[in-house]
Coordinates of C-alpha atoms and ligand atoms in Angstrom, one line a residue:
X840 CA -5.4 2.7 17.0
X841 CA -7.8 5.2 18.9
X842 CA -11.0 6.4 17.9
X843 CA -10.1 9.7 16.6
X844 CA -7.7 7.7 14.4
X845 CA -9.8 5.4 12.9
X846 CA -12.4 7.7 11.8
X847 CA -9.8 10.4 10.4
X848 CA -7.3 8.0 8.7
X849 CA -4.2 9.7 10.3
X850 CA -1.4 7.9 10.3
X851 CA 0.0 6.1 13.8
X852 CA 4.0 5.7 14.8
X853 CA 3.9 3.0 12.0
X854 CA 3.2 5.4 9.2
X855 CA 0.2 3.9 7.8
X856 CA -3.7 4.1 9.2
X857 CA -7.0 3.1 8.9
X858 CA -7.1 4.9 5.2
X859 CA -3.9 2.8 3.9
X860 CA -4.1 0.1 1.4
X861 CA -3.2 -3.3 1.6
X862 CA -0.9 -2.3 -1.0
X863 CA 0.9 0.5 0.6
X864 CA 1.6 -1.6 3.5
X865 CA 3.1 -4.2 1.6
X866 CA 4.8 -1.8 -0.9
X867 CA 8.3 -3.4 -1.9
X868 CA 8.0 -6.5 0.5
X869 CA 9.2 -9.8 -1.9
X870 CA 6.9 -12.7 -0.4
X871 CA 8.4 -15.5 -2.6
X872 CA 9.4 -17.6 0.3
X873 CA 6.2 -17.4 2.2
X874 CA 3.4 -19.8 3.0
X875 CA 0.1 -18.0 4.3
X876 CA -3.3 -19.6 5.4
X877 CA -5.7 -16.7 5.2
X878 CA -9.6 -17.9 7.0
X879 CA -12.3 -17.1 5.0
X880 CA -10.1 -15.8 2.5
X881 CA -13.0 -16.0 -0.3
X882 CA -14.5 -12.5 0.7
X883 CA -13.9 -9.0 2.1
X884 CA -10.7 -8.2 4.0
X885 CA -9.6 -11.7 3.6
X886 CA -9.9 -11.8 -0.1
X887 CA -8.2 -8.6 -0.4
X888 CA -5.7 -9.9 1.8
X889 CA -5.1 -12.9 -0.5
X890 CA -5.2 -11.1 -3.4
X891 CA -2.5 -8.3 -2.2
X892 CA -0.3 -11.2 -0.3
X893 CA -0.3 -13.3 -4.2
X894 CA 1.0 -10.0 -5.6
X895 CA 4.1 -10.4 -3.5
X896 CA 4.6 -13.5 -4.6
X897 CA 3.5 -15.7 -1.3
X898 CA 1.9 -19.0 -2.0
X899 CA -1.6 -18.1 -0.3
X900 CA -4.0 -20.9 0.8
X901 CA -7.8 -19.7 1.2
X902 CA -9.1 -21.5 4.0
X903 CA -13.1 -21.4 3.5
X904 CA -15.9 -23.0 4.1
X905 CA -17.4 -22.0 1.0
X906 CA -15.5 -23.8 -1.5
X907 CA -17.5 -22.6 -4.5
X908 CA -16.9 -19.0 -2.8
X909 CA -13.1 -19.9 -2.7
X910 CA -12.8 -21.2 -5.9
X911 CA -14.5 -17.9 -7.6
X912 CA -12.0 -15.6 -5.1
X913 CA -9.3 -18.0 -6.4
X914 CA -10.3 -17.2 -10.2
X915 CA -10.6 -13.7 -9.7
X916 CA -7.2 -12.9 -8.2
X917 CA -6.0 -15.2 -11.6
X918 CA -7.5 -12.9 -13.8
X919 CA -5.2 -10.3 -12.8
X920 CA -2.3 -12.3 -11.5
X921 CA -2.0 -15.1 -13.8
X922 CA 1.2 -16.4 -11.9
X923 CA -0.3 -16.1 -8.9
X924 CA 0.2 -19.2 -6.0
X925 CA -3.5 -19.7 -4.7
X926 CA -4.8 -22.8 -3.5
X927 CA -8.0 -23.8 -1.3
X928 CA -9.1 -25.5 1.3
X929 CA -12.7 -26.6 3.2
X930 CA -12.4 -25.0 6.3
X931 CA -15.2 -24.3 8.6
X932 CA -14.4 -22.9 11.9
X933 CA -17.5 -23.8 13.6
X934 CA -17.4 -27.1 13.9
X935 CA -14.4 -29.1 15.7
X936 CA -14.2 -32.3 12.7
X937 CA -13.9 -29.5 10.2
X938 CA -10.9 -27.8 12.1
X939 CA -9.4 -31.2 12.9
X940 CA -9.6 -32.3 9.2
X941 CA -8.2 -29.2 8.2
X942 CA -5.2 -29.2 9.9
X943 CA -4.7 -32.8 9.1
X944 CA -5.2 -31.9 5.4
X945 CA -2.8 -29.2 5.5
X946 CA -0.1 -30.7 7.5
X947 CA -0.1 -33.5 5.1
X948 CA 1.0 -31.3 2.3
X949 CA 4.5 -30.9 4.0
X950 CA 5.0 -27.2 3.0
X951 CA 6.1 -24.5 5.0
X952 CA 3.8 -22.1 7.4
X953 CA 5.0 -18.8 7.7
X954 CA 1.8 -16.7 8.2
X955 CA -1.5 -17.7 9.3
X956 CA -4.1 -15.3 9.5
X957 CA -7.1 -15.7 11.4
X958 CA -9.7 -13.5 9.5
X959 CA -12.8 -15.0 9.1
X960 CA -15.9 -13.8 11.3
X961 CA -19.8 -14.0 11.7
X962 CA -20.8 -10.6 13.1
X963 CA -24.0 -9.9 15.3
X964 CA -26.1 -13.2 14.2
X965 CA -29.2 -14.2 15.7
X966 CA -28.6 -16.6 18.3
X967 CA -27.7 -20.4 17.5
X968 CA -25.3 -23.1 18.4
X969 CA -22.4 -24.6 16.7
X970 CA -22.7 -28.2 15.7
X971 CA -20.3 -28.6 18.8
X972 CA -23.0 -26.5 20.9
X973 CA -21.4 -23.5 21.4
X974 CA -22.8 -19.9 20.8
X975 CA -21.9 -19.6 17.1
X976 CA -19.9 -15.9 17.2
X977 CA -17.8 -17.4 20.2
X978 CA -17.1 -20.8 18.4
X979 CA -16.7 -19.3 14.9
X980 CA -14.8 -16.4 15.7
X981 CA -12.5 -17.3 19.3
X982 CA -12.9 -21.0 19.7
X983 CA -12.6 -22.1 15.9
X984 CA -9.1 -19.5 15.3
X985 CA -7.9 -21.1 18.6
X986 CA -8.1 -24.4 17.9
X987 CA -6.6 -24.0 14.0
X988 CA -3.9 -22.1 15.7
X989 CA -2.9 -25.0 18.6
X990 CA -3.3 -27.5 15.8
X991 CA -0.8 -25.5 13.2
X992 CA 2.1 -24.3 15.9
X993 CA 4.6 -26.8 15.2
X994 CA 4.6 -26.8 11.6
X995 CA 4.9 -22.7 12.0
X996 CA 7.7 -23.6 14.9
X997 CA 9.0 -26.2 12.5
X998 CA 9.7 -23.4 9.4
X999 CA 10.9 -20.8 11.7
X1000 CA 13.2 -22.9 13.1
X1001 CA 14.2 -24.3 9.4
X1002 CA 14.3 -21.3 7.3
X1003 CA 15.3 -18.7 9.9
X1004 CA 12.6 -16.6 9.4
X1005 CA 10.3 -15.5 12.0
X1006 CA 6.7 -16.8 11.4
X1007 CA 3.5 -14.5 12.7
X1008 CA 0.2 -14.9 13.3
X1009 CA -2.4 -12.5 13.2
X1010 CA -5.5 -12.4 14.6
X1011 CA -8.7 -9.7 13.3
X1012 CA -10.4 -8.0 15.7
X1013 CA -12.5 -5.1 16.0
X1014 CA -13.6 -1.9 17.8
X1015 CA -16.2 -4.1 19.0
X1016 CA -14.5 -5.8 21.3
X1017 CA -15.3 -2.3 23.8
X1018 CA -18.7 -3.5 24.1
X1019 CA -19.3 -6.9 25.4
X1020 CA -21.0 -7.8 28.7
X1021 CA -20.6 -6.8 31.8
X1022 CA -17.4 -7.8 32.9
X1023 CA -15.7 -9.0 29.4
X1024 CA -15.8 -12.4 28.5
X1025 CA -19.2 -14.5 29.7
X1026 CA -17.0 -17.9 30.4
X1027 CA -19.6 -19.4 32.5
X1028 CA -22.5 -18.5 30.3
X1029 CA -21.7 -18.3 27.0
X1030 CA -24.6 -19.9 25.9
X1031 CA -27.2 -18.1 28.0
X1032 CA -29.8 -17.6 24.7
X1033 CA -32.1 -15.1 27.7
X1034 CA -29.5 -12.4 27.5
X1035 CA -28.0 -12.8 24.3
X1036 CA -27.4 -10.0 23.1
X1037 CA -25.8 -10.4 19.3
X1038 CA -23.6 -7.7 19.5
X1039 CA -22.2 -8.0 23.1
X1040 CA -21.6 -11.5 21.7
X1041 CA -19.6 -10.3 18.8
X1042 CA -18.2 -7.9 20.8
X1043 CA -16.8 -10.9 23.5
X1044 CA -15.8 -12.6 20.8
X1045 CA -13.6 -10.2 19.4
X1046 CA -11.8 -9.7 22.8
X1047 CA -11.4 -13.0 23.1
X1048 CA -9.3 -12.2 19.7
X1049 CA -7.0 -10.1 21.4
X1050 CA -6.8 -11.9 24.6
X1051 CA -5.3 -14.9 22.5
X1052 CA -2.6 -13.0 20.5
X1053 CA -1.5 -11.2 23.6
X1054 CA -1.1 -14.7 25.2
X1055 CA 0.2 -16.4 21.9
X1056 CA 2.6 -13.6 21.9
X1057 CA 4.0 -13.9 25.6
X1058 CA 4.4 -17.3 25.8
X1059 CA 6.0 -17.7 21.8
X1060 CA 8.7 -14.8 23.1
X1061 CA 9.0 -16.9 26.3
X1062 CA 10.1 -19.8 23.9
X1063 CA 12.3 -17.2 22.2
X1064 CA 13.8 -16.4 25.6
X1065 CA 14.5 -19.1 26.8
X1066 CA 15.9 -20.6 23.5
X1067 CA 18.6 -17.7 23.6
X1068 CA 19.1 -18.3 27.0
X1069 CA 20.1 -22.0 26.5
X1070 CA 22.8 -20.7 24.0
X1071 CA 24.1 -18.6 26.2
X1072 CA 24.5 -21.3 28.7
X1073 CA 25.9 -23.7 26.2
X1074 CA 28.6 -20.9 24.9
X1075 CA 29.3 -20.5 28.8
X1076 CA 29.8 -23.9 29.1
X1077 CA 32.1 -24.7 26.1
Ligands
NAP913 N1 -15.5 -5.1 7.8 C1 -15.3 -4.4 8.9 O1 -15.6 -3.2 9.0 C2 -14.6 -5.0 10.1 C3 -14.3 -4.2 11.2 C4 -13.6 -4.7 12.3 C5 -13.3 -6.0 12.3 N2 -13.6 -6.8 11.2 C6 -13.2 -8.2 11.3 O2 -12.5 -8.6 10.1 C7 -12.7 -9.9 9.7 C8 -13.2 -10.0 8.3 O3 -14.4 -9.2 8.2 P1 -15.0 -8.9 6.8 O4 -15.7 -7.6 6.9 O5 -14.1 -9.1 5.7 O6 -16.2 -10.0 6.8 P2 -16.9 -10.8 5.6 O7 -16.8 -10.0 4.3 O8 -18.3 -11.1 6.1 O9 -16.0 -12.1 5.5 C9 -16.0 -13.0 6.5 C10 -15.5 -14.3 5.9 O10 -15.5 -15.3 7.0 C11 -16.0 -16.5 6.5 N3 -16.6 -17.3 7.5 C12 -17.7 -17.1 8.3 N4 -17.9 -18.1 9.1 C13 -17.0 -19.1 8.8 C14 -16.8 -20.4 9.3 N5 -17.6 -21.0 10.2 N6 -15.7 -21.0 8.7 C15 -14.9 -20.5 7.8 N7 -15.1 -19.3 7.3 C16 -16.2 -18.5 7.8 C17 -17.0 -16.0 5.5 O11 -17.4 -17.1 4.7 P3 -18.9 -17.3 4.1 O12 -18.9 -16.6 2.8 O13 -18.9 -18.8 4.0 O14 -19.8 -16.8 5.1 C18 -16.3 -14.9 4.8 O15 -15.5 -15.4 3.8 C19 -13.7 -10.5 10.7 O16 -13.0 -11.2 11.7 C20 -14.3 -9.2 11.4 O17 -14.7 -9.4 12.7 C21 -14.3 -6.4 10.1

């Protein structure tokens, strides 16, 4: 979406823009057969996200670190949903156990995972490191989504493959990620605390968003590929 876009709320190719609901770009979709892990699903755009994806019927889990947060964001979308699928989970995306433990938790509960959505963010904090010493908008917003997402891949392979429906993952990013530091992403010096700037951080960090859907979307439609082009080779063959 451009600029010009953004600010006016026209509508792109797709129909909808920056001015469209949640709810109008859901409008009619029947979510009963869908799993979706929503990060930092206990406020803003997550919430609303969890709220609108329960309306369709999805079983939503609020991954938060905030479980008092979650619980309230839980209760709230209740009060208006009463049949509503909502469950939560500790999840803190800046530290490496947390992630670990998290996917462990979840992949324990042996349910599907169609959707995961990597929404949760710190923007323009002072500077400090992650438990794992890492500058905290990098390890929060990039390192923390990345690891979550190697660690849940099969089980979203896994219901793909087993339910025939096509699993996506979506990562939040921002404007933002037009103004970082010279030259993009600062992989030698991410913690350099003399030149931190807390924007450019944010900024890196939310490249670093795109950069790893545009991979996870090459190489998941390589695996696509090269799955149709094994059944190809086995219809040639038989
Ligand atoms: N709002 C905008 O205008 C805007 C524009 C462009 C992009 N975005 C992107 O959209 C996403 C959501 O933004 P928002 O405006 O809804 O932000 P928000 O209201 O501040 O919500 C962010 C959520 O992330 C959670 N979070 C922060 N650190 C976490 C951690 N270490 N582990 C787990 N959860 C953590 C927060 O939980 P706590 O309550 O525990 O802090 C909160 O629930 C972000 O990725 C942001 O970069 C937002």
């Amino acid at each position: 979406m451009n600029t010009f876009r953004l600010i006016t709320g026209i509508p792109g190719p797709s129909g909808f823009g920056s001015a469209s609901t949640a709810e109008q770009v859901t409008e009619g979709i029947d979510a009963t057969n869908l799993t979706a892990i929503i990060t930092g699903g206990a406020s803003g755009i997550g919430l609303e996200t969890a709220r609108v994806l329960a309306l369709h019927k999805a079983h939503v889990v609020i991954a938060a670190r905030n479980m008092e947060a979650a619980n309230q964001a839980k209760q709230l979308i209740l009060k208006d949903n009463d049949t509503a699928r909502i469950d939560v989970m500790k999840l803190d995306l800046s530290s490496i156990k947390s992630i670990k433990a998290f996917a462990d938790n979840f992949n324990a509960l042996n349910i599907p995972l169609n959707i995961l959505i990597n929404n949760a963010g710190v923007m323009f904090c002072p500077f400090q490191l992650s438990e794992d010493g890492i500058e905290m908008q990098f390890a929060t917003n990039h390192l923390g989504h990345f690891y979550v997402t190697n660690l849940l891949l099969d089980k979203m392979k896994d219901t793909a493959k087993a339910t025939g429906i096509e699993g996506r993952i979506v990562n939040l990013s921002s404007v933002a990620h037009l103004h970082t530091y010279g030259g993009g992403i600062r992989f030698d010096n991410i913690n350099d605390q003399r030149s931190y700037s807390d924007k450019k951080a944010y900024g890196q960090s939310k490249l670093a968003n795109i950069l790893h859907a545009s991979e996870l979307s090459r190489r998941l439609q390589v695996v696509l590929v090269l799955l149709f082009s094994s059944r190809l080779f086995y219809k040639w063959k038989t």
